[in-house]
Short mmCIF file of C-alpha atoms in Angstrom, two decimals:
data_model
loop_
_atom_site.label_atom_id
_atom_site.label_comp_id
_atom_site.label_asym_id
_atom_site.label_seq_id
_atom_site.Cartn_x
_atom_site.Cartn_y
_atom_site.Cartn_z
CA ASP A 266 82.25 91.58 86.69
CA ALA A 267 85.50 91.13 88.69
CA PHE A 268 86.70 94.26 86.91
CA TYR A 269 90.45 94.31 87.54
CA ALA A 270 90.70 90.56 86.99
CA SER A 271 88.62 90.79 83.79
CA VAL A 272 90.94 93.46 82.38
CA GLU A 273 93.92 91.22 83.17
CA VAL A 274 92.29 88.26 81.41
CA ARG A 275 91.68 90.50 78.40
CA ARG A 276 95.38 91.27 78.44
CA HIS A 277 96.30 87.58 78.88
CA PRO A 278 93.61 85.57 77.06
CA GLU A 279 95.50 82.34 77.75
CA LEU A 280 94.39 82.73 81.39
CA ARG A 281 90.68 82.66 80.54
CA GLY A 282 88.91 80.02 82.60
CA ARG A 283 91.74 79.78 85.13
CA PRO A 284 91.78 81.15 88.69
CA LEU A 285 93.49 84.55 88.66
CA ILE A 286 94.16 86.98 91.50
CA VAL A 287 95.09 90.64 91.16
CA GLY A 288 97.28 91.58 94.10
CA GLY A 289 100.63 90.52 95.43
CA GLY A 290 103.24 91.11 98.07
CA ALA A 291 103.71 89.10 101.23
CA CYS A 292 101.51 91.51 103.20
CA GLY A 293 99.29 92.63 100.34
CA VAL A 294 95.58 92.05 99.86
CA VAL A 295 93.44 90.73 97.03
CA LEU A 296 92.22 93.56 94.82
CA SER A 297 90.17 91.37 92.50
CA ALA A 298 89.77 87.72 91.59
CA THR A 299 88.15 85.79 88.77
CA TYR A 300 85.10 83.70 89.54
CA GLU A 301 87.24 80.56 89.27
CA ALA A 302 89.33 81.87 92.20
CA ARG A 303 86.21 82.98 94.07
CA ALA A 304 84.90 79.42 93.87
CA ALA A 305 87.85 78.44 96.07
CA GLY A 306 86.88 81.08 98.66
CA VAL A 307 89.08 83.99 97.51
CA ARG A 308 87.51 87.40 98.11
CA SER A 309 88.49 91.04 97.59
CA ALA A 310 90.41 92.61 100.51
CA MET A 311 91.50 89.16 101.72
CA PRO A 312 95.16 88.90 102.79
CA MET A 313 97.25 87.44 99.98
CA ARG A 314 98.71 84.79 102.28
CA ARG A 315 95.28 83.38 102.93
CA ALA A 316 94.25 83.65 99.27
CA ARG A 317 97.31 81.67 98.21
CA ARG A 318 96.50 78.98 100.75
CA LEU A 319 92.90 78.73 99.58
CA CYS A 320 93.78 78.68 95.87
CA PRO A 321 97.45 77.65 95.43
CA GLN A 322 96.93 77.04 91.71
CA ALA A 323 95.86 80.65 91.05
CA VAL A 324 97.91 82.91 88.80
CA VAL A 325 98.79 86.11 90.69
CA VAL A 326 99.38 89.32 88.73
CA PRO A 327 100.23 92.80 90.01
CA PRO A 328 97.68 95.59 89.48
CA ARG A 329 97.95 97.92 86.49
CA PHE A 330 95.82 100.86 87.50
CA ALA A 331 96.47 102.86 84.33
CA ASP A 332 94.92 100.02 82.30
CA TYR A 333 91.90 99.86 84.59
CA ALA A 334 91.35 103.62 84.36
CA GLU A 335 91.51 103.46 80.55
CA VAL A 336 88.95 100.64 80.32
CA SER A 337 86.74 102.39 82.87
CA ALA A 338 86.75 105.58 80.80
CA GLY A 339 85.65 103.57 77.77
CA VAL A 340 82.82 101.93 79.71
CA MET A 341 81.62 105.25 81.14
CA ALA A 342 81.64 106.72 77.63
CA VAL A 343 79.29 103.92 76.54
CA PHE A 344 77.00 104.74 79.46
CA ARG A 345 76.93 108.43 78.58
CA SER A 346 76.06 107.62 74.97
CA VAL A 347 72.74 106.35 76.34
CA THR A 348 71.98 109.07 78.90
CA PRO A 349 73.72 112.06 80.48
CA LEU A 350 72.32 110.92 83.84
CA VAL A 351 75.20 108.67 84.88
CA GLU A 352 76.33 108.48 88.51
CA PRO A 353 79.63 106.59 88.80
CA LEU A 354 80.12 104.75 92.09
CA SER A 355 83.65 103.58 91.32
CA LEU A 356 85.79 102.65 88.32
CA ASP A 357 83.58 99.67 87.56
CA GLU A 358 80.07 100.60 88.65
CA ALA A 359 77.49 103.28 87.96
CA PHE A 360 73.80 104.12 88.17
CA LEU A 361 72.04 105.20 84.96
CA ASP A 362 68.66 106.93 84.75
CA VAL A 363 67.35 105.73 81.36
CA SER A 364 63.82 107.07 81.74
CA GLY A 365 64.44 109.59 78.97
CA ALA A 366 66.03 107.12 76.53
CA GLY A 367 63.02 104.88 75.97
CA ARG A 368 61.73 106.54 72.79
CA ARG A 369 65.14 106.26 71.15
CA LEU A 370 66.37 102.90 72.46
CA GLY A 371 63.31 101.02 73.72
CA ARG A 372 62.51 99.36 77.01
CA PRO A 373 65.04 99.46 79.87
CA ALA A 374 65.73 95.72 79.53
CA TRP A 375 66.65 96.23 75.88
CA ILE A 376 68.91 99.11 76.85
CA GLY A 377 70.61 96.88 79.42
CA GLU A 378 71.25 94.15 76.86
CA TRP A 379 72.53 96.71 74.36
CA LEU A 380 74.95 98.09 76.95
CA ARG A 381 76.22 94.61 77.80
CA ALA A 382 76.76 93.74 74.14
CA ARG A 383 78.55 96.99 73.33
CA ILE A 384 80.87 96.79 76.36
CA ALA A 385 81.74 93.19 75.49
CA ASP A 386 82.41 94.20 71.87
CA GLU A 387 84.41 97.39 72.55
CA GLN A 388 86.17 96.55 75.83
CA GLY A 389 86.34 92.75 75.77
CA ILE A 390 84.87 92.35 79.27
CA THR A 391 81.50 91.28 80.63
CA CYS A 392 79.17 93.28 82.83
CA SER A 393 76.01 92.60 84.77
CA VAL A 394 72.98 94.89 84.75
CA GLY A 395 70.12 95.33 87.19
CA VAL A 396 66.98 97.15 86.04
CA ALA A 397 64.55 98.38 88.69
CA PRO A 398 62.40 101.36 89.72
CA THR A 399 64.93 102.58 92.35
CA LYS A 400 68.69 102.77 92.84
CA PHE A 401 68.63 100.41 95.80
CA LEU A 402 66.74 97.70 93.91
CA ALA A 403 68.84 98.14 90.76
CA LYS A 404 71.98 97.61 92.82
CA LEU A 405 70.60 94.41 94.35
CA ALA A 406 69.44 93.19 90.94
CA SER A 407 72.85 93.74 89.35
CA SER A 408 74.50 91.76 92.17
CA ALA A 409 71.99 88.94 91.71
CA ALA A 410 72.68 88.89 87.96
CA LYS A 411 76.44 88.32 88.34
CA PRO A 412 78.33 87.12 86.49
CA ASP A 413 77.50 88.26 82.98
CA GLY A 414 73.75 88.60 83.35
CA LEU A 415 70.77 90.93 83.41
CA LEU A 416 67.90 90.95 85.89
CA VAL A 417 64.76 93.08 85.66
CA VAL A 418 62.72 93.83 88.79
CA PRO A 419 59.44 95.34 87.56
CA ALA A 420 57.46 97.70 89.76
CA GLY A 421 54.87 94.98 90.35
CA GLY A 422 57.49 92.41 91.31
CA VAL A 423 59.40 94.30 94.01
CA ALA A 424 58.05 92.31 96.96
CA ALA A 425 58.57 88.96 95.23
CA PHE A 426 62.22 89.82 94.57
CA LEU A 427 63.04 91.66 97.78
CA HIS A 428 61.21 89.94 100.61
CA PRO A 429 62.89 86.49 100.44
CA LEU A 430 66.36 88.10 100.77
CA PRO A 431 68.20 88.06 104.12
CA VAL A 432 68.09 91.27 106.13
CA GLU A 433 71.82 91.74 105.42
CA ALA A 434 70.86 92.65 101.84
CA LEU A 435 69.53 96.02 103.04
CA TRP A 436 71.85 99.01 102.98
CA GLY A 437 72.81 99.91 106.51
CA VAL A 438 72.47 96.39 107.94
CA GLY A 439 75.89 95.34 109.15
CA GLU A 440 76.83 92.52 111.47
CA ARG A 441 75.64 94.28 114.63
CA THR A 442 72.28 95.40 113.23
CA ALA A 443 71.69 91.96 111.70
CA GLU A 444 72.23 90.39 115.12
CA GLN A 445 69.74 92.84 116.66
CA LEU A 446 67.18 91.93 114.02
CA ARG A 447 67.73 88.20 114.48
CA ARG A 448 67.13 88.57 118.21
CA LEU A 449 63.75 90.07 117.26
CA GLY A 450 63.06 87.06 115.04
CA LEU A 451 63.56 89.06 111.82
CA ARG A 452 65.69 87.11 109.35
CA THR A 453 64.37 88.11 105.94
CA VAL A 454 63.47 91.42 104.39
CA GLY A 455 59.87 90.21 104.33
CA ASP A 456 59.97 89.66 108.09
CA LEU A 457 61.17 93.22 108.53
CA ALA A 458 58.61 94.65 106.10
CA ALA A 459 55.79 93.07 108.12
CA GLN A 460 56.80 94.94 111.28
CA PRO A 461 55.05 98.18 112.25
CA PRO A 462 57.38 101.17 111.68
CA ALA A 463 57.00 102.24 115.32
CA ALA A 464 58.31 98.86 116.52
CA LEU A 465 61.39 99.15 114.31
CA ARG A 466 62.05 102.68 115.50
CA ARG A 467 61.85 101.57 119.12
CA ALA A 468 64.25 98.68 118.51
CA LEU A 469 66.76 100.38 116.23
CA GLY A 470 66.37 104.09 116.78
CA GLU A 471 64.37 106.70 114.91
CA ALA A 472 66.62 107.11 111.85
CA ALA A 473 67.68 103.47 111.37
CA GLY A 474 64.20 102.09 111.98
CA SER A 475 62.58 104.44 109.46
CA HIS A 476 65.36 103.87 106.91
CA LEU A 477 65.10 100.08 107.02
CA HIS A 478 61.30 100.12 106.95
CA GLU A 479 61.37 102.13 103.72
CA LEU A 480 64.01 99.90 102.10
CA ALA A 481 62.16 96.74 103.13
CA HIS A 482 59.24 97.99 101.03
CA GLY A 483 61.52 98.86 98.12
CA ARG A 484 61.20 102.60 98.61
CA ASP A 485 64.28 104.69 97.83
CA PRO A 486 63.67 108.35 96.89
CA ARG A 487 67.24 109.12 95.79
CA ARG A 488 67.70 110.21 92.20
CA VAL A 489 70.63 109.49 89.94
CA THR A 490 72.95 112.46 90.43
CA PRO A 491 75.67 112.82 87.78
CA ASP A 492 79.00 114.51 88.52
CA GLU A 493 78.58 114.37 92.29
CA PRO A 494 81.80 115.53 94.00
CA ASP A 495 83.94 112.96 95.79
CA LYS A 496 82.92 112.52 99.42
CA SER A 497 86.45 111.52 100.36
CA VAL A 498 89.96 111.49 98.94
CA GLY A 499 92.58 109.12 100.25
CA ALA A 500 95.92 107.45 99.76
CA GLU A 501 97.22 104.15 101.02
CA GLU A 502 100.30 101.97 101.03
CA THR A 503 100.81 98.30 101.89
CA PHE A 504 104.29 97.30 103.04
CA ASP A 505 105.82 94.07 101.76
CA THR A 506 106.93 93.21 105.30
CA ASP A 507 105.47 93.93 108.72
CA VAL A 508 106.54 97.33 110.10
CA ASP A 509 106.66 98.26 113.78
CA ASP A 510 109.19 101.11 113.59
CA HIS A 511 107.37 104.28 114.67
CA GLU A 512 109.71 106.52 112.65
CA VAL A 513 109.00 104.57 109.47
CA VAL A 514 105.24 104.73 110.11
CA HIS A 515 105.42 108.47 110.87
CA ARG A 516 107.41 109.13 107.69
CA GLU A 517 104.89 107.15 105.64
CA LEU A 518 101.96 109.05 107.16
CA LEU A 519 103.56 112.35 106.17
CA ARG A 520 104.17 111.09 102.64
CA LEU A 521 100.57 109.89 102.23
CA ALA A 522 99.21 113.11 103.72
CA GLU A 523 101.22 115.12 101.21
CA ARG A 524 100.02 112.91 98.36
CA THR A 525 96.41 113.48 99.45
CA ALA A 526 96.98 117.22 99.79
CA ALA A 527 98.41 117.32 96.27
CA ARG A 528 95.26 115.66 94.93
CA LEU A 529 93.11 118.21 96.75
CA ARG A 530 95.17 121.09 95.33
CA ALA A 531 94.87 119.65 91.83
CA ALA A 532 91.09 119.46 92.29
CA GLY A 533 90.93 123.08 93.48
CA GLN A 534 89.95 122.04 97.01
CA ALA A 535 93.07 123.08 98.88
CA GLY A 536 91.07 124.71 101.67
CA ARG A 537 89.38 121.50 102.81
CA THR A 538 90.01 120.04 106.24
CA VAL A 539 91.82 116.71 106.16
CA SER A 540 91.50 113.94 108.73
CA ILE A 541 93.95 111.05 108.74
CA LYS A 542 92.83 107.52 109.58
CA VAL A 543 95.41 104.81 110.14
CA ARG A 544 94.46 101.16 109.77
CA PHE A 545 96.82 98.51 111.09
CA ALA A 546 96.17 94.98 109.91
CA ASP A 547 97.41 91.62 111.08
CA PHE A 548 98.02 89.42 108.05
CA SER A 549 99.40 86.48 110.01
CA THR A 550 96.13 84.50 109.88
#
């Protein structure tokens, strides 16, 4: 739950219960925020200028990535003590296939509570757990359980949990697709599930229509795949002031490209093709 911010609160217990933002710099962005700051409208990736306006009483601390990596390693070690089938999504999130741990540890809900208790005891942070028959549903359940909770979606309760949710809850439904669905009168996952698959394919295309029809019925065939290689490797830098000097930008691109290449060499993937994407942001609003 609010991983970076939670690690900072562990480091500074006097800040518990207060709004805290991990980020900084005049042109920086919010990396994480406690739920007290989120109540004021602060969100991850929000420009710091806006976050400070929304929550002027918040304590702002700079990120300490070495600390976050250390806590993450401890959390992942707890996961792997339950099952070798752990698929990390990021430093603070993972899928676990616990189907083989039942005889030793009991029902999945008990395993979830045991994980939450052990992480709180060993790492001093809270976590939320979703238990469900598929990865997609488990992800939704863990989000619904935040903060510091556990939610079980049994196989017989998939429709009751899933169908009242807005269509935006489905993977692959962004702003544009959601607008398309609303024009068709489809606002909830249940609305979408009631549509014939052929109608969805005509409206959204073959792949997207079939994909959303399956998700709307809670079907997700993907298995938990441990140790999956990174799909992308990147590097980024946020300047403290706005930069419009092309030479400075060019020099920074070269430096970031070299940093990324060094990571690829270290991972034994020096022969991979690299594409560079530049994102310019306006933080004046």
